[in-house]
Coordinates of C-alpha atoms in Angstrom, one line a residue:
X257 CA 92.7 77.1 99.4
X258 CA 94.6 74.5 98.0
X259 CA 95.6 74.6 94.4
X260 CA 96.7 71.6 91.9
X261 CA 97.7 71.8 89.2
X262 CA 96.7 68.7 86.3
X263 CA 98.6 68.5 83.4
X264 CA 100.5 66.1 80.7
X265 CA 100.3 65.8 77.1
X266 CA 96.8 65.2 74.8
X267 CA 95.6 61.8 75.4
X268 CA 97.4 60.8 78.9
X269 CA 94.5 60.6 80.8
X270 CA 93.9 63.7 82.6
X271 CA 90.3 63.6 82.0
X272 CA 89.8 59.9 83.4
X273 CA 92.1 61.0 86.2
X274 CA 89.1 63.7 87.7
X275 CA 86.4 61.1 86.7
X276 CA 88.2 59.0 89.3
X277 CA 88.9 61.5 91.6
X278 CA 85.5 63.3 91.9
X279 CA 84.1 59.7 92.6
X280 CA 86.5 59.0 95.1
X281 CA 85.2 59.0 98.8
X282 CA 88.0 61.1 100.3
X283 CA 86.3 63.9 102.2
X284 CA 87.6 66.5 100.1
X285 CA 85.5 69.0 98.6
X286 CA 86.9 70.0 95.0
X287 CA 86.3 72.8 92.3
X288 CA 87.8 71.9 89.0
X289 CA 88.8 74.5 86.1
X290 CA 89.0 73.0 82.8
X291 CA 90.5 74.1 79.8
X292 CA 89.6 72.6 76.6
X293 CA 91.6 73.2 73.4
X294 CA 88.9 74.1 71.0
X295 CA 85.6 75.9 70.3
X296 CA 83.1 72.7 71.5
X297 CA 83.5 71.8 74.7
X298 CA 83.5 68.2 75.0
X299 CA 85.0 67.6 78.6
X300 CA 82.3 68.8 80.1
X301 CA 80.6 65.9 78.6
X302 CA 83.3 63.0 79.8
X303 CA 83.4 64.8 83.4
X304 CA 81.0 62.8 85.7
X305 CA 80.0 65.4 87.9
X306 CA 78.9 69.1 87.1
X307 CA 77.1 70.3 89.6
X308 CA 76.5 74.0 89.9
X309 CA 79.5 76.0 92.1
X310 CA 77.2 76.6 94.8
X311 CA 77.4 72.5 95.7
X312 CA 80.4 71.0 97.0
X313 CA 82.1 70.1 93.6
X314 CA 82.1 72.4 90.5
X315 CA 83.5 72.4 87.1
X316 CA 84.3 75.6 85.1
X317 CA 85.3 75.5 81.4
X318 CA 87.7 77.8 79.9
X319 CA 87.3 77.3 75.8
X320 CA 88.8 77.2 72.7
X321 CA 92.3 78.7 73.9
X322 CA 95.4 77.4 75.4
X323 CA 95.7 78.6 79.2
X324 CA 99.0 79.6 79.5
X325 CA 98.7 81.7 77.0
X326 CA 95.2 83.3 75.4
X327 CA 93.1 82.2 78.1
X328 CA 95.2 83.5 81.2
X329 CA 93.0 86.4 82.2
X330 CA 89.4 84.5 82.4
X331 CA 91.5 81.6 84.6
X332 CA 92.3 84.4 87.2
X333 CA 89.0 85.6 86.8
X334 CA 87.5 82.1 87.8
X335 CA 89.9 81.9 90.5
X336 CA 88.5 85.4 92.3
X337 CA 85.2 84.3 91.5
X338 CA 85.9 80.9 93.6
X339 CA 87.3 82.7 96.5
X340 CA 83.7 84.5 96.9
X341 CA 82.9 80.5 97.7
X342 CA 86.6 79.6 99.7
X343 CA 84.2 78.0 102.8
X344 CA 82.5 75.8 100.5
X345 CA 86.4 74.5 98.6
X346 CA 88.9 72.7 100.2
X347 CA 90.9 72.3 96.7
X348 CA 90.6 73.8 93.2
X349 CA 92.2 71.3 90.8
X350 CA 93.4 72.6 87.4
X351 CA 93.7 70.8 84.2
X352 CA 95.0 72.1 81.7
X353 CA 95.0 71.6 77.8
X354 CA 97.7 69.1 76.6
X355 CA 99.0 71.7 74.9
X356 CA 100.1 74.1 77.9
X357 CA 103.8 74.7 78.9
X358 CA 102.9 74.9 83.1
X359 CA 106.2 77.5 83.6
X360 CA 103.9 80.8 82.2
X361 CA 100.8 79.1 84.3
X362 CA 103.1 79.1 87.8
X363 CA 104.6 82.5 86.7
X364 CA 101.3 83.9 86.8
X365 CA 100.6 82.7 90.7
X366 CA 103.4 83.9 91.7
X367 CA 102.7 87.3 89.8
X368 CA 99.0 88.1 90.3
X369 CA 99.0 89.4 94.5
X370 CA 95.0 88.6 94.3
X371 CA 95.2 85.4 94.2
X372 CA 98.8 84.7 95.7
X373 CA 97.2 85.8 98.6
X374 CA 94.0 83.4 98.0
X375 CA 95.7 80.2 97.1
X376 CA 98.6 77.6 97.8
X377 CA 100.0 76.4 94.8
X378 CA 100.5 73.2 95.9
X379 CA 102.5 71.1 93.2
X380 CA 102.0 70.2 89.7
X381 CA 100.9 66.9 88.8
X382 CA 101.8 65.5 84.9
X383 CA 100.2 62.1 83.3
X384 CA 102.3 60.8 80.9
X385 CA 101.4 58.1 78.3
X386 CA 103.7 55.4 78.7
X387 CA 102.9 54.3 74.6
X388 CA 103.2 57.7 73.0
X389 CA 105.5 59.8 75.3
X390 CA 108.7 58.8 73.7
X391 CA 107.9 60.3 70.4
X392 CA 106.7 63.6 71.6
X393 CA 109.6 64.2 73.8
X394 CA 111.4 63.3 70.7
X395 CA 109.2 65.9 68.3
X396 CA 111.7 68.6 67.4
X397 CA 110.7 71.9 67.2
X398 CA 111.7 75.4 66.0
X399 CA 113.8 77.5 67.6
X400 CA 111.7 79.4 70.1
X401 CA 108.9 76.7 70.2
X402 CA 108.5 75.0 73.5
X403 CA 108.2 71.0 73.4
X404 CA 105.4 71.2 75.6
X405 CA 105.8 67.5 76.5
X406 CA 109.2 68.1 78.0
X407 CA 108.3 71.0 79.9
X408 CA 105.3 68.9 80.9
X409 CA 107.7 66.5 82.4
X410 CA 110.4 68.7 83.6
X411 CA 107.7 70.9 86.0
X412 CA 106.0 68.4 87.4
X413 CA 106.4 67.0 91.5
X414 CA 104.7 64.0 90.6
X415 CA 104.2 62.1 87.9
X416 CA 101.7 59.6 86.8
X417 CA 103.0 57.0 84.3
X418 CA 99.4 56.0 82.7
X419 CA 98.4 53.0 80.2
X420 CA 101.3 50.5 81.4
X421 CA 99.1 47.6 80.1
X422 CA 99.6 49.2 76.4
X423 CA 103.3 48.3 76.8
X424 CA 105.8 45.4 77.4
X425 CA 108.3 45.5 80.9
X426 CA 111.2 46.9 78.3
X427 CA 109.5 49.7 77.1
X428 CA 108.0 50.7 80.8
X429 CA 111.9 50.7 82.4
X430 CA 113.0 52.6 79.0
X431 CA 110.2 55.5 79.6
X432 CA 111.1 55.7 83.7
X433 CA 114.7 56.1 82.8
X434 CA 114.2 58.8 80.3
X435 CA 111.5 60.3 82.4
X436 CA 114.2 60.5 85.4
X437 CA 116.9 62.1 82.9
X438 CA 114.4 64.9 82.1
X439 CA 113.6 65.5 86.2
X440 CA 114.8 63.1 88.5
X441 CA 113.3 64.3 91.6
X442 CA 109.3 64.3 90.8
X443 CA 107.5 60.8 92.5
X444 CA 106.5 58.4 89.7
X445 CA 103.9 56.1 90.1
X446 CA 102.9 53.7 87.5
X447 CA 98.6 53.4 86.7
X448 CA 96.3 52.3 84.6
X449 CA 93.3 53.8 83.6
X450 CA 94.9 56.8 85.7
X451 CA 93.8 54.5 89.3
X452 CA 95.7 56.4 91.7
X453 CA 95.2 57.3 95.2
X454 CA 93.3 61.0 95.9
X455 CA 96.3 61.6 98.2
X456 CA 98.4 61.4 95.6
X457 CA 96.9 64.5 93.6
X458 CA 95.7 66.3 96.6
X459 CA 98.2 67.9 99.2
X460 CA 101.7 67.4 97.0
X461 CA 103.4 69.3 99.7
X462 CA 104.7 72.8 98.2
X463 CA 105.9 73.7 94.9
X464 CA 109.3 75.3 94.2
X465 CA 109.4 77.6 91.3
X466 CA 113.3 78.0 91.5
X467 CA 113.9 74.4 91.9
X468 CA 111.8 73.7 89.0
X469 CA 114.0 76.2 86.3
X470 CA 116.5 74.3 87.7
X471 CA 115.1 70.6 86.2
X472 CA 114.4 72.5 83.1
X473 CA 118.0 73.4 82.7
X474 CA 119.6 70.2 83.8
X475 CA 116.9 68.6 81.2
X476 CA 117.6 70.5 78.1
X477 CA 121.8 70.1 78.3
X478 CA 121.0 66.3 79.1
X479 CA 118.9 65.8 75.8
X480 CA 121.2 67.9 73.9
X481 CA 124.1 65.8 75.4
X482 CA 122.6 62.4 74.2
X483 CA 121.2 63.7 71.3
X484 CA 117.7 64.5 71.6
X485 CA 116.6 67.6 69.3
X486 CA 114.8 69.6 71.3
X487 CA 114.3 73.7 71.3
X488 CA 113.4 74.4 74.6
X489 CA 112.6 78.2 75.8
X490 CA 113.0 77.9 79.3
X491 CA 114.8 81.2 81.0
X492 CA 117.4 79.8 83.5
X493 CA 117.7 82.1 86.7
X494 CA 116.3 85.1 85.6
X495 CA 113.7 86.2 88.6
X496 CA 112.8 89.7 88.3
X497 CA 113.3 90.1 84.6
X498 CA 110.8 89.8 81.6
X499 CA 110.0 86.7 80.4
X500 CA 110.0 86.3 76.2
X501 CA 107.0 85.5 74.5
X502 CA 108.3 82.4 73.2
X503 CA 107.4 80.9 76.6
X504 CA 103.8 81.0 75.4
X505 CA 104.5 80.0 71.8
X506 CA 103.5 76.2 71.0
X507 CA 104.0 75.0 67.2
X508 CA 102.0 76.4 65.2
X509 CA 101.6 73.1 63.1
X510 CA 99.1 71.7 66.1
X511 CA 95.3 73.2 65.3
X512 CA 92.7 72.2 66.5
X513 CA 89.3 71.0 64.5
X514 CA 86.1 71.3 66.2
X515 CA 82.7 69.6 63.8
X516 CA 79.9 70.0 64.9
X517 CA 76.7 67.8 63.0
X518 CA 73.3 68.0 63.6
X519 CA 71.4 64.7 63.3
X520 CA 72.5 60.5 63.7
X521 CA 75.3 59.1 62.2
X522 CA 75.6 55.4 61.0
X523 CA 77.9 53.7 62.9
X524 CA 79.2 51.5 60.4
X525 CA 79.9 54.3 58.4
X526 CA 81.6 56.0 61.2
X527 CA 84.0 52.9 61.9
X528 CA 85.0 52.8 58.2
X529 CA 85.6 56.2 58.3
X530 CA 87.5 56.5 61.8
X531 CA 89.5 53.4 60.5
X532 CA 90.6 55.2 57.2
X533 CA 91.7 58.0 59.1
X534 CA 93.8 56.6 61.1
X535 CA 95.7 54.3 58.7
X536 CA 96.7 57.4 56.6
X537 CA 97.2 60.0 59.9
X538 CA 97.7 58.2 63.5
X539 CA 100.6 59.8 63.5
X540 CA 99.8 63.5 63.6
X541 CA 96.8 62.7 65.1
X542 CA 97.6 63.9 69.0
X543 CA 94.2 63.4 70.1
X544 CA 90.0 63.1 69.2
X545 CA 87.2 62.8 71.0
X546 CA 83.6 63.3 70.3
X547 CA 79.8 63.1 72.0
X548 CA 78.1 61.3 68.6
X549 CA 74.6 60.7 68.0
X550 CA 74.5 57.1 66.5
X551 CA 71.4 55.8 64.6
X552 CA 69.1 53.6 66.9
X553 CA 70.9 54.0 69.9
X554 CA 69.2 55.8 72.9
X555 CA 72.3 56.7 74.7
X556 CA 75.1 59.5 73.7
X557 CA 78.5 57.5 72.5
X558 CA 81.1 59.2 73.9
X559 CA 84.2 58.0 72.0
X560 CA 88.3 59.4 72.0
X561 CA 91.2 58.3 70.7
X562 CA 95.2 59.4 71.1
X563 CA 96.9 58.5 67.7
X564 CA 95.8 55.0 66.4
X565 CA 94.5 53.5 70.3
X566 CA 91.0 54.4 70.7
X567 CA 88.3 53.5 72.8
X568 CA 84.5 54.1 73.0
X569 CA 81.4 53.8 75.6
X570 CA 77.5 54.9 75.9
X571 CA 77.1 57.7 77.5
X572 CA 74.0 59.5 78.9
X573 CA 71.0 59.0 77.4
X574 CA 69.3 61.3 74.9
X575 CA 66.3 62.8 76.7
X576 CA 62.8 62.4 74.9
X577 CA 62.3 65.4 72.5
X578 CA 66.1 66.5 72.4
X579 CA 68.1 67.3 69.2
X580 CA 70.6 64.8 68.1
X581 CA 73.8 66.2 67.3
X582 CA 77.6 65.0 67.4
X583 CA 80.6 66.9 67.7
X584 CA 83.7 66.3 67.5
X585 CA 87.3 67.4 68.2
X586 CA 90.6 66.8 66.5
X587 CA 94.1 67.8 67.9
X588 CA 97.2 67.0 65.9
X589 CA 99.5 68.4 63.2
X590 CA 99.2 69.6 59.9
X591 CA 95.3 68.9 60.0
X592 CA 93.1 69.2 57.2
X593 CA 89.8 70.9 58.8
X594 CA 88.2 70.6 55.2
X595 CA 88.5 67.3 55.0
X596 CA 87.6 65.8 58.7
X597 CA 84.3 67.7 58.3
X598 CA 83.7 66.4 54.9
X599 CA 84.3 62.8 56.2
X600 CA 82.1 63.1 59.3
X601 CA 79.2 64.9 57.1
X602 CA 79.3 61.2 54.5
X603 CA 78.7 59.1 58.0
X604 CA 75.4 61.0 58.1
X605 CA 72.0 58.7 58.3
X606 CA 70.0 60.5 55.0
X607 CA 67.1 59.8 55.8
X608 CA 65.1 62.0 58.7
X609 CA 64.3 60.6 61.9
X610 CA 60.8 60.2 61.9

């Protein structure tokens, strides 16, 4: 069985990416893993297709954990339970949080016999955001602390260079040029709305462990050599040796907020709100999206956001009898979880639905 690996920083578009994919009429039958960065799943909800694992597509969640890291043993747990199901899979696609470093994920193929001997790991695809990637492969980091948005970059065999229409010719060559200084031999393509070809995420054609420590190297003295601050942890040629734990350290100044409310919000109330928020924080706000309930509207809104650009759309409707409740989930630095719940609770509708 086939395995792919999804990645790229919080807001690129990963989760658009396997809307598009499971929709696709390509003749391949897919099982996707999941791995959401926070106690609500809200993926799930944005995913257009969950139909149980005995069908011909599947998605499994992995919660409120990072999988490189704290998550690592119920991902290979998944994976064992999938190969009880190989004849029905052609391909188990993998995306990952936008917080994962993919080195400690391809480690553990390589490491684990059970399911080495189950799986290809095909190749690692990264989405990168063509607004926003410059400043987190800029973010500087402590000494031990993985930027995960270069390591995103640096592992991948293909890239996708997502939301091109958010930015002018200038700024798309700048981003290509310093996405070839970090790794110059993964395939870019350029999307929006992550529209890409299924034979462009399926098949990649054989991943290269040794090749890619190799990238990371050559990209860490290049952005030290033209300035760039960056503390990466990547271990250069050591095969057979123990890896340090700062591989699976990320900084400990991105948290995750999950709020969960029961009952309708106003949606004027919510705009205001949203709006305030993002005057004051866009910029340590890495990502948020929610499932609300909105006064007067039959349908769920599904809405998400990566730093100030933001988008929202009905979802599924609300089924006759069912509880009305909204969650939400914030990813970003330094974040106050006090005062995001406190802020969603005021866009409450006070009176009871009748």
């Amino acid at each position: 069985v086939y395995l792919q690996v999804i990645t790229g920083f919080l807001g690129s578009g990963k989760t658009t990416l396997l809307n598009a994919l499971l929709k696709q009429d390509h003749g391949r039958r897919i099982a996707v893993i999941e791995n959401e960065f926070g106690e609500i799943d809200i993926d799930s909800e944005l995913v257009a297709f969950k139909e149980s694992v005995e069908g011909d597509q599947a998605i499994m969640m992995l919660n409120n954990g990072c999988i490189c890291c704290t998550v690592k043993e119920d991902l290979l747990v998944m994976l064992e339970e999938l190969v009880a199901r190989r004849d029905k899979f052609d391909h188990v696609v993998i995306e990952t949080t936008g917080l994962a470093n993919p080195k400690p994920i391809i480690e553990t193929f390589r490491a684990y016999q059970p399911v080495a001997e189950q799986y290809c790991l095909d190749g690692v695809l990264t989405l990168v955001d063509a607004k926003h990637v410059g400043q987190h492969l800029d973010e500087e980091k402590e000494d031990g602390v993985v930027n995960e948005a270069v390591a995103q970059v640096a592992y991948a065999d293909r890239i996708i260079l997502n939301k091109t229409d958010l930015v002018s010719k200038e700024e798309l060559e700048s981003v290509e040029r310093r996405l070839s200084s970090i790794n110059n031999l993964a395939q870019v393509v350029r999307a929006q709305r992550a529209d890409v070809k299924a034979d462009y995420v399926l098949g990649i054609g054989g991943f290269d462990l040794d090749r890619v420590a190799d990238e990371a190297a050559h990209s860490e003295a290049h952005a030290h050599g033209n300035g760039h601050e960056h503390s990466h942890s990547h271990d250069h040629s050591h095969e057979g040796h123990d890896h340090s734990h700062h591989d699976h350290m990320h900084d400990d100044k991105v948290t995750s907020v999950s709020v969960e409310l029961d009952g309708d919000l106003d949606l004027d109330l919510v705009n205001d709100w949203m709006e305030d928020l993002l005057i004051d924080s866009s910029e340590d706000l890495y990502r948020f999206k929610g499932v609300l309930a909105i006064d007067g509207w039959p349908d769920r809104f599904i809405f998400q956001g990566v730093h100030a650009v933001f988008e929202g759309t009905p979802g599924k409707p609300w089924r006759e009898g069912e509880s009305h409740k909204s969650r939400m989930v914030f990813i970003g630095r330094d974040l106050d979880a006090k005062v995001l719940r406190e802020g969603l609770q005021q866009c409450l509708v006070k009176a009871a639905r009748v």
